[in-house]
């Protein structure tokens, strides 16, 4: 059981689908590329295989299914199309700007994405300056989500013990990683991942980011 009586001192945000509304774009592009390369995927299948995991883990899934050559082409097509749509359509997650303004606590970002990707997406949405210097990537640790390594790394770098931290996530691997790290977790259900994939001990579900400050403070 994750201890939840003590106050939260640090909030660790995932990036894609929590700060920037990029997961809908990613799901769309994965389905487009899959249809072109011979692996038609439903939205649920994309969420299961790709969302919340590092790109390297996703390309490995493709390689196991279609071979290394197809995986390399998939990666190239995905990266190009995803960047085009991010530049054209990306916005902050609905309500996150208000949530950040009302939180009143130290915060940081810990994401499966690369630093370059986060600079781009957070920069496009005007959120990069809010977190600059407090952004951590799975490339910095041995194991990505659902292992706890990234969240433990972020907490250590920020100077907080795991029990003082809360994680805001929108994916199954992310919420499992938070729980494995011994941190409280807030699962955002406003994206493509269903609530049932986020639920678990020590996890509070949230459908509207504007509710986050009150939930974090236990109001």
PDB file of N, CA and C in Angstrom, residues 50-115:
ATOM      1  N   UNK A  50       2.412   0.920 -27.951  1.00  0.00           N
ATOM      2  CA  UNK A  50       3.291   2.074 -28.105  1.00  0.00           C
ATOM      3  C   UNK A  50       3.170   3.150 -27.027  1.00  0.00           C
ATOM      4  N   UNK A  51       1.976   3.415 -26.531  1.00  0.00           N
ATOM      5  CA  UNK A  51       1.777   4.578 -25.665  1.00  0.00           C
ATOM      6  C   UNK A  51       2.397   4.345 -24.286  1.00  0.00           C
ATOM      7  N   UNK A  52       3.179   5.322 -23.851  1.00  0.00           N
ATOM      8  CA  UNK A  52       3.817   5.246 -22.542  1.00  0.00           C
ATOM      9  C   UNK A  52       5.158   4.541 -22.544  1.00  0.00           C
ATOM     10  N   UNK A  53       5.573   4.043 -23.699  1.00  0.00           N
ATOM     11  CA  UNK A  53       6.851   3.347 -23.798  1.00  0.00           C
ATOM     12  C   UNK A  53       7.831   4.176 -24.627  1.00  0.00           C
ATOM     13  N   UNK A  54       9.105   3.871 -24.510  1.00  0.00           N
ATOM     14  CA  UNK A  54      10.099   4.555 -25.331  1.00  0.00           C
ATOM     15  C   UNK A  54       9.918   4.174 -26.786  1.00  0.00           C
ATOM     16  N   UNK A  55      10.389   5.043 -27.680  1.00  0.00           N
ATOM     17  CA  UNK A  55      10.297   4.721 -29.101  1.00  0.00           C
ATOM     18  C   UNK A  55      11.082   3.456 -29.422  1.00  0.00           C
ATOM     19  N   UNK A  56      12.220   3.260 -28.760  1.00  0.00           N
ATOM     20  CA  UNK A  56      13.025   2.062 -29.008  1.00  0.00           C
ATOM     21  C   UNK A  56      12.222   0.800 -28.711  1.00  0.00           C
ATOM     22  N   UNK A  57      11.446   0.832 -27.632  1.00  0.00           N
ATOM     23  CA  UNK A  57      10.611  -0.325 -27.295  1.00  0.00           C
ATOM     24  C   UNK A  57       9.535  -0.538 -28.351  1.00  0.00           C
ATOM     25  N   UNK A  58       8.963   0.552 -28.841  1.00  0.00           N
ATOM     26  CA  UNK A  58       7.948   0.441 -29.887  1.00  0.00           C
ATOM     27  C   UNK A  58       8.500  -0.122 -31.182  1.00  0.00           C
ATOM     28  N   UNK A  59       9.683   0.355 -31.588  1.00  0.00           N
ATOM     29  CA  UNK A  59      10.269  -0.147 -32.840  1.00  0.00           C
ATOM     30  C   UNK A  59      10.645  -1.616 -32.701  1.00  0.00           C
ATOM     31  N   UNK A  60      11.007  -2.046 -31.483  1.00  0.00           N
ATOM     32  CA  UNK A  60      11.301  -3.458 -31.262  1.00  0.00           C
ATOM     33  C   UNK A  60      10.059  -4.319 -31.480  1.00  0.00           C
ATOM     34  N   UNK A  61       8.894  -3.811 -31.044  1.00  0.00           N
ATOM     35  CA  UNK A  61       7.634  -4.524 -31.274  1.00  0.00           C
ATOM     36  C   UNK A  61       7.397  -4.686 -32.773  1.00  0.00           C
ATOM     37  N   UNK A  62       7.645  -3.602 -33.529  1.00  0.00           N
ATOM     38  CA  UNK A  62       7.459  -3.665 -34.979  1.00  0.00           C
ATOM     39  C   UNK A  62       8.440  -4.649 -35.606  1.00  0.00           C
ATOM     40  N   UNK A  63       9.702  -4.613 -35.170  1.00  0.00           N
ATOM     41  CA  UNK A  63      10.719  -5.511 -35.722  1.00  0.00           C
ATOM     42  C   UNK A  63      10.361  -6.967 -35.480  1.00  0.00           C
ATOM     43  N   UNK A  64       9.823  -7.272 -34.301  1.00  0.00           N
ATOM     44  CA  UNK A  64       9.430  -8.646 -33.997  1.00  0.00           C
ATOM     45  C   UNK A  64       8.275  -9.105 -34.884  1.00  0.00           C
ATOM     46  N   UNK A  65       7.441  -8.164 -35.277  1.00  0.00           N
ATOM     47  CA  UNK A  65       6.270  -8.500 -36.093  1.00  0.00           C
ATOM     48  C   UNK A  65       6.593  -8.504 -37.592  1.00  0.00           C
ATOM     49  N   UNK A  66       7.358  -7.481 -38.053  1.00  0.00           N
ATOM     50  CA  UNK A  66       7.552  -7.284 -39.484  1.00  0.00           C
ATOM     51  C   UNK A  66       9.003  -7.378 -39.953  1.00  0.00           C
ATOM     52  N   UNK A  67       9.950  -7.423 -39.022  1.00  0.00           N
ATOM     53  CA  UNK A  67      11.361  -7.470 -39.393  1.00  0.00           C
ATOM     54  C   UNK A  67      12.050  -6.128 -39.212  1.00  0.00           C
ATOM     55  N   UNK A  68      13.368  -6.169 -39.129  1.00  0.00           N
ATOM     56  CA  UNK A  68      14.164  -4.975 -38.826  1.00  0.00           C
ATOM     57  C   UNK A  68      14.054  -3.910 -39.915  1.00  0.00           C
ATOM     58  N   UNK A  69      14.027  -4.323 -41.176  1.00  0.00           N
ATOM     59  CA  UNK A  69      13.950  -3.358 -42.281  1.00  0.00           C
ATOM     60  C   UNK A  69      12.634  -2.587 -42.233  1.00  0.00           C
ATOM     61  N   UNK A  70      11.545  -3.303 -42.004  1.00  0.00           N
ATOM     62  CA  UNK A  70      10.243  -2.644 -41.914  1.00  0.00           C
ATOM     63  C   UNK A  70      10.189  -1.724 -40.697  1.00  0.00           C
ATOM     64  N   UNK A  71      10.810  -2.138 -39.596  1.00  0.00           N
ATOM     65  CA  UNK A  71      10.817  -1.309 -38.388  1.00  0.00           C
ATOM     66  C   UNK A  71      11.558   0.000 -38.637  1.00  0.00           C
ATOM     67  N   UNK A  72      12.657  -0.066 -39.378  1.00  0.00           N
ATOM     68  CA  UNK A  72      13.416   1.147 -39.693  1.00  0.00           C
ATOM     69  C   UNK A  72      12.591   2.093 -40.565  1.00  0.00           C
ATOM     70  N   UNK A  73      11.881   1.523 -41.535  1.00  0.00           N
ATOM     71  CA  UNK A  73      11.019   2.356 -42.387  1.00  0.00           C
ATOM     72  C   UNK A  73       9.867   2.936 -41.577  1.00  0.00           C
ATOM     73  N   UNK A  74       9.289   2.123 -40.697  1.00  0.00           N
ATOM     74  CA  UNK A  74       8.194   2.569 -39.825  1.00  0.00           C
ATOM     75  C   UNK A  74       8.654   3.772 -38.996  1.00  0.00           C
ATOM     76  N   UNK A  75       9.844   3.634 -38.395  1.00  0.00           N
ATOM     77  CA  UNK A  75      10.364   4.718 -37.564  1.00  0.00           C
ATOM     78  C   UNK A  75      10.542   5.999 -38.366  1.00  0.00           C
ATOM     79  N   UNK A  76      11.106   5.875 -39.568  1.00  0.00           N
ATOM     80  CA  UNK A  76      11.339   7.053 -40.404  1.00  0.00           C
ATOM     81  C   UNK A  76      10.022   7.724 -40.795  1.00  0.00           C
ATOM     82  N   UNK A  77       9.057   6.923 -41.239  1.00  0.00           N
ATOM     83  CA  UNK A  77       7.757   7.481 -41.638  1.00  0.00           C
ATOM     84  C   UNK A  77       7.047   8.125 -40.441  1.00  0.00           C
ATOM     85  N   UNK A  78       7.095   7.432 -39.298  1.00  0.00           N
ATOM     86  CA  UNK A  78       6.431   7.961 -38.110  1.00  0.00           C
ATOM     87  C   UNK A  78       7.037   9.294 -37.701  1.00  0.00           C
ATOM     88  N   UNK A  79       8.357   9.368 -37.593  1.00  0.00           N
ATOM     89  CA  UNK A  79       9.011  10.580 -37.116  1.00  0.00           C
ATOM     90  C   UNK A  79       8.697  11.778 -38.019  1.00  0.00           C
ATOM     91  N   UNK A  80       8.722  11.558 -39.325  1.00  0.00           N
ATOM     92  CA  UNK A  80       8.465  12.646 -40.266  1.00  0.00           C
ATOM     93  C   UNK A  80       7.026  13.144 -40.162  1.00  0.00           C
ATOM     94  N   UNK A  81       6.075  12.212 -40.191  1.00  0.00           N
ATOM     95  CA  UNK A  81       4.658  12.600 -40.163  1.00  0.00           C
ATOM     96  C   UNK A  81       4.276  13.169 -38.801  1.00  0.00           C
ATOM     97  N   UNK A  82       4.802  12.585 -37.738  1.00  0.00           N
ATOM     98  CA  UNK A  82       4.494  13.066 -36.389  1.00  0.00           C
ATOM     99  C   UNK A  82       4.979  14.500 -36.217  1.00  0.00           C
ATOM    100  N   UNK A  83       6.178  14.794 -36.692  1.00  0.00           N
ATOM    101  CA  UNK A  83       6.705  16.158 -36.562  1.00  0.00           C
ATOM    102  C   UNK A  83       5.852  17.145 -37.351  1.00  0.00           C
ATOM    103  N   UNK A  84       5.417  16.746 -38.539  1.00  0.00           N
ATOM    104  CA  UNK A  84       4.558  17.617 -39.348  1.00  0.00           C
ATOM    105  C   UNK A  84       3.278  17.969 -38.594  1.00  0.00           C
ATOM    106  N   UNK A  85       2.641  16.971 -38.004  1.00  0.00           N
ATOM    107  CA  UNK A  85       1.375  17.205 -37.319  1.00  0.00           C
ATOM    108  C   UNK A  85       1.570  17.951 -35.997  1.00  0.00           C
ATOM    109  N   UNK A  86       2.678  17.678 -35.308  1.00  0.00           N
ATOM    110  CA  UNK A  86       2.984  18.440 -34.092  1.00  0.00           C
ATOM    111  C   UNK A  86       3.130  19.919 -34.421  1.00  0.00           C
ATOM    112  N   UNK A  87       3.865  20.215 -35.495  1.00  0.00           N
ATOM    113  CA  UNK A  87       4.062  21.618 -35.882  1.00  0.00           C
ATOM    114  C   UNK A  87       2.749  22.276 -36.294  1.00  0.00           C
ATOM    115  N   UNK A  88       1.853  21.498 -36.867  1.00  0.00           N
ATOM    116  CA  UNK A  88       0.600  22.067 -37.370  1.00  0.00           C
ATOM    117  C   UNK A  88      -0.504  22.118 -36.317  1.00  0.00           C
ATOM    118  N   UNK A  89      -0.526  21.157 -35.382  1.00  0.00           N
ATOM    119  CA  UNK A  89      -1.721  20.976 -34.548  1.00  0.00           C
ATOM    120  C   UNK A  89      -1.487  20.960 -33.031  1.00  0.00           C
ATOM    121  N   UNK A  90      -0.257  20.778 -32.577  1.00  0.00           N
ATOM    122  CA  UNK A  90      -0.051  20.499 -31.152  1.00  0.00           C
ATOM    123  C   UNK A  90      -0.489  21.647 -30.255  1.00  0.00           C
ATOM    124  N   UNK A  91      -1.142  21.296 -29.155  1.00  0.00           N
ATOM    125  CA  UNK A  91      -1.583  22.266 -28.152  1.00  0.00           C
ATOM    126  C   UNK A  91      -1.319  21.679 -26.765  1.00  0.00           C
ATOM    127  N   UNK A  92      -1.316  22.516 -25.732  1.00  0.00           N
ATOM    128  CA  UNK A  92      -1.226  21.964 -24.379  1.00  0.00           C
ATOM    129  C   UNK A  92      -2.454  21.108 -24.076  1.00  0.00           C
ATOM    130  N   UNK A  93      -2.302  20.138 -23.198  1.00  0.00           N
ATOM    131  CA  UNK A  93      -3.448  19.369 -22.734  1.00  0.00           C
ATOM    132  C   UNK A  93      -4.454  20.330 -22.106  1.00  0.00           C
ATOM    133  N   UNK A  94      -5.718  20.126 -22.393  1.00  0.00           N
ATOM    134  CA  UNK A  94      -6.766  21.009 -21.887  1.00  0.00           C
ATOM    135  C   UNK A  94      -6.700  21.110 -20.357  1.00  0.00           C
ATOM    136  N   UNK A  95      -6.592  22.323 -19.851  1.00  0.00           N
ATOM    137  CA  UNK A  95      -6.598  22.565 -18.419  1.00  0.00           C
ATOM    138  C   UNK A  95      -5.242  22.520 -17.747  1.00  0.00           C
ATOM    139  N   UNK A  96      -4.184  22.101 -18.463  1.00  0.00           N
ATOM    140  CA  UNK A  96      -2.886  21.950 -17.793  1.00  0.00           C
ATOM    141  C   UNK A  96      -2.280  23.292 -17.408  1.00  0.00           C
ATOM    142  N   UNK A  97      -2.485  24.324 -18.188  1.00  0.00           N
ATOM    143  CA  UNK A  97      -1.933  25.640 -17.844  1.00  0.00           C
ATOM    144  C   UNK A  97      -2.528  26.127 -16.528  1.00  0.00           C
ATOM    145  N   UNK A  98      -3.838  25.952 -16.368  1.00  0.00           N
ATOM    146  CA  UNK A  98      -4.496  26.331 -15.114  1.00  0.00           C
ATOM    147  C   UNK A  98      -4.006  25.460 -13.957  1.00  0.00           C
ATOM    148  N   UNK A  99      -3.795  24.170 -14.222  1.00  0.00           N
ATOM    149  CA  UNK A  99      -3.320  23.263 -13.176  1.00  0.00           C
ATOM    150  C   UNK A  99      -1.934  23.660 -12.694  1.00  0.00           C
ATOM    151  N   UNK A 100      -1.043  23.966 -13.615  1.00  0.00           N
ATOM    152  CA  UNK A 100       0.308  24.369 -13.237  1.00  0.00           C
ATOM    153  C   UNK A 100       0.292  25.664 -12.432  1.00  0.00           C
ATOM    154  N   UNK A 101      -0.577  26.586 -12.811  1.00  0.00           N
ATOM    155  CA  UNK A 101      -0.662  27.868 -12.103  1.00  0.00           C
ATOM    156  C   UNK A 101      -1.191  27.687 -10.684  1.00  0.00           C
ATOM    157  N   UNK A 102      -2.058  26.692 -10.497  1.00  0.00           N
ATOM    158  CA  UNK A 102      -2.684  26.517  -9.192  1.00  0.00           C
ATOM    159  C   UNK A 102      -2.005  25.526  -8.275  1.00  0.00           C
ATOM    160  N   UNK A 103      -0.964  24.851  -8.760  1.00  0.00           N
ATOM    161  CA  UNK A 103      -0.363  23.764  -7.993  1.00  0.00           C
ATOM    162  C   UNK A 103       0.412  24.258  -6.772  1.00  0.00           C
ATOM    163  N   UNK A 104       1.250  25.259  -6.974  1.00  0.00           N
ATOM    164  CA  UNK A 104       2.000  25.822  -5.854  1.00  0.00           C
ATOM    165  C   UNK A 104       3.031  24.894  -5.254  1.00  0.00           C
ATOM    166  N   UNK A 105       3.569  23.945  -6.036  1.00  0.00           N
ATOM    167  CA  UNK A 105       4.562  22.993  -5.561  1.00  0.00           C
ATOM    168  C   UNK A 105       5.693  22.865  -6.577  1.00  0.00           C
ATOM    169  N   UNK A 106       6.878  22.468  -6.131  1.00  0.00           N
ATOM    170  CA  UNK A 106       7.942  22.151  -7.089  1.00  0.00           C
ATOM    171  C   UNK A 106       7.482  21.048  -8.039  1.00  0.00           C
ATOM    172  N   UNK A 107       7.940  21.120  -9.277  1.00  0.00           N
ATOM    173  CA  UNK A 107       7.530  20.125 -10.266  1.00  0.00           C
ATOM    174  C   UNK A 107       8.652  19.907 -11.262  1.00  0.00           C
ATOM    175  N   UNK A 108       8.556  18.782 -11.973  1.00  0.00           N
ATOM    176  CA  UNK A 108       9.524  18.468 -13.017  1.00  0.00           C
ATOM    177  C   UNK A 108       8.845  17.567 -14.042  1.00  0.00           C
ATOM    178  N   UNK A 109       9.567  17.240 -15.110  1.00  0.00           N
ATOM    179  CA  UNK A 109       9.063  16.369 -16.168  1.00  0.00           C
ATOM    180  C   UNK A 109       9.923  15.111 -16.212  1.00  0.00           C
ATOM    181  N   UNK A 110       9.301  13.942 -16.346  1.00  0.00           N
ATOM    182  CA  UNK A 110      10.017  12.681 -16.535  1.00  0.00           C
ATOM    183  C   UNK A 110       9.277  11.896 -17.611  1.00  0.00           C
ATOM    184  N   UNK A 111       9.894  11.755 -18.778  1.00  0.00           N
ATOM    185  CA  UNK A 111       9.195  11.217 -19.948  1.00  0.00           C
ATOM    186  C   UNK A 111      10.004  10.145 -20.657  1.00  0.00           C
ATOM    187  N   UNK A 112       9.290   9.249 -21.325  1.00  0.00           N
ATOM    188  CA  UNK A 112       9.942   8.255 -22.173  1.00  0.00           C
ATOM    189  C   UNK A 112      10.557   8.894 -23.412  1.00  0.00           C
ATOM    190  N   UNK A 113      10.131  10.097 -23.762  1.00  0.00           N
ATOM    191  CA  UNK A 113      10.637  10.783 -24.938  1.00  0.00           C
ATOM    192  C   UNK A 113      12.052  11.298 -24.747  1.00  0.00           C
ATOM    193  N   UNK A 114      12.708  11.609 -25.856  1.00  0.00           N
ATOM    194  CA  UNK A 114      14.067  12.153 -25.812  1.00  0.00           C
ATOM    195  C   UNK A 114      14.036  13.622 -25.412  1.00  0.00           C
ATOM    196  N   UNK A 115      15.184  14.138 -25.009  1.00  0.00           N
ATOM    197  CA  UNK A 115      15.270  15.559 -24.687  1.00  0.00           C
ATOM    198  C   UNK A 115      14.959  16.418 -25.910  1.00  0.00           C
TER     199      UNK A 115
END
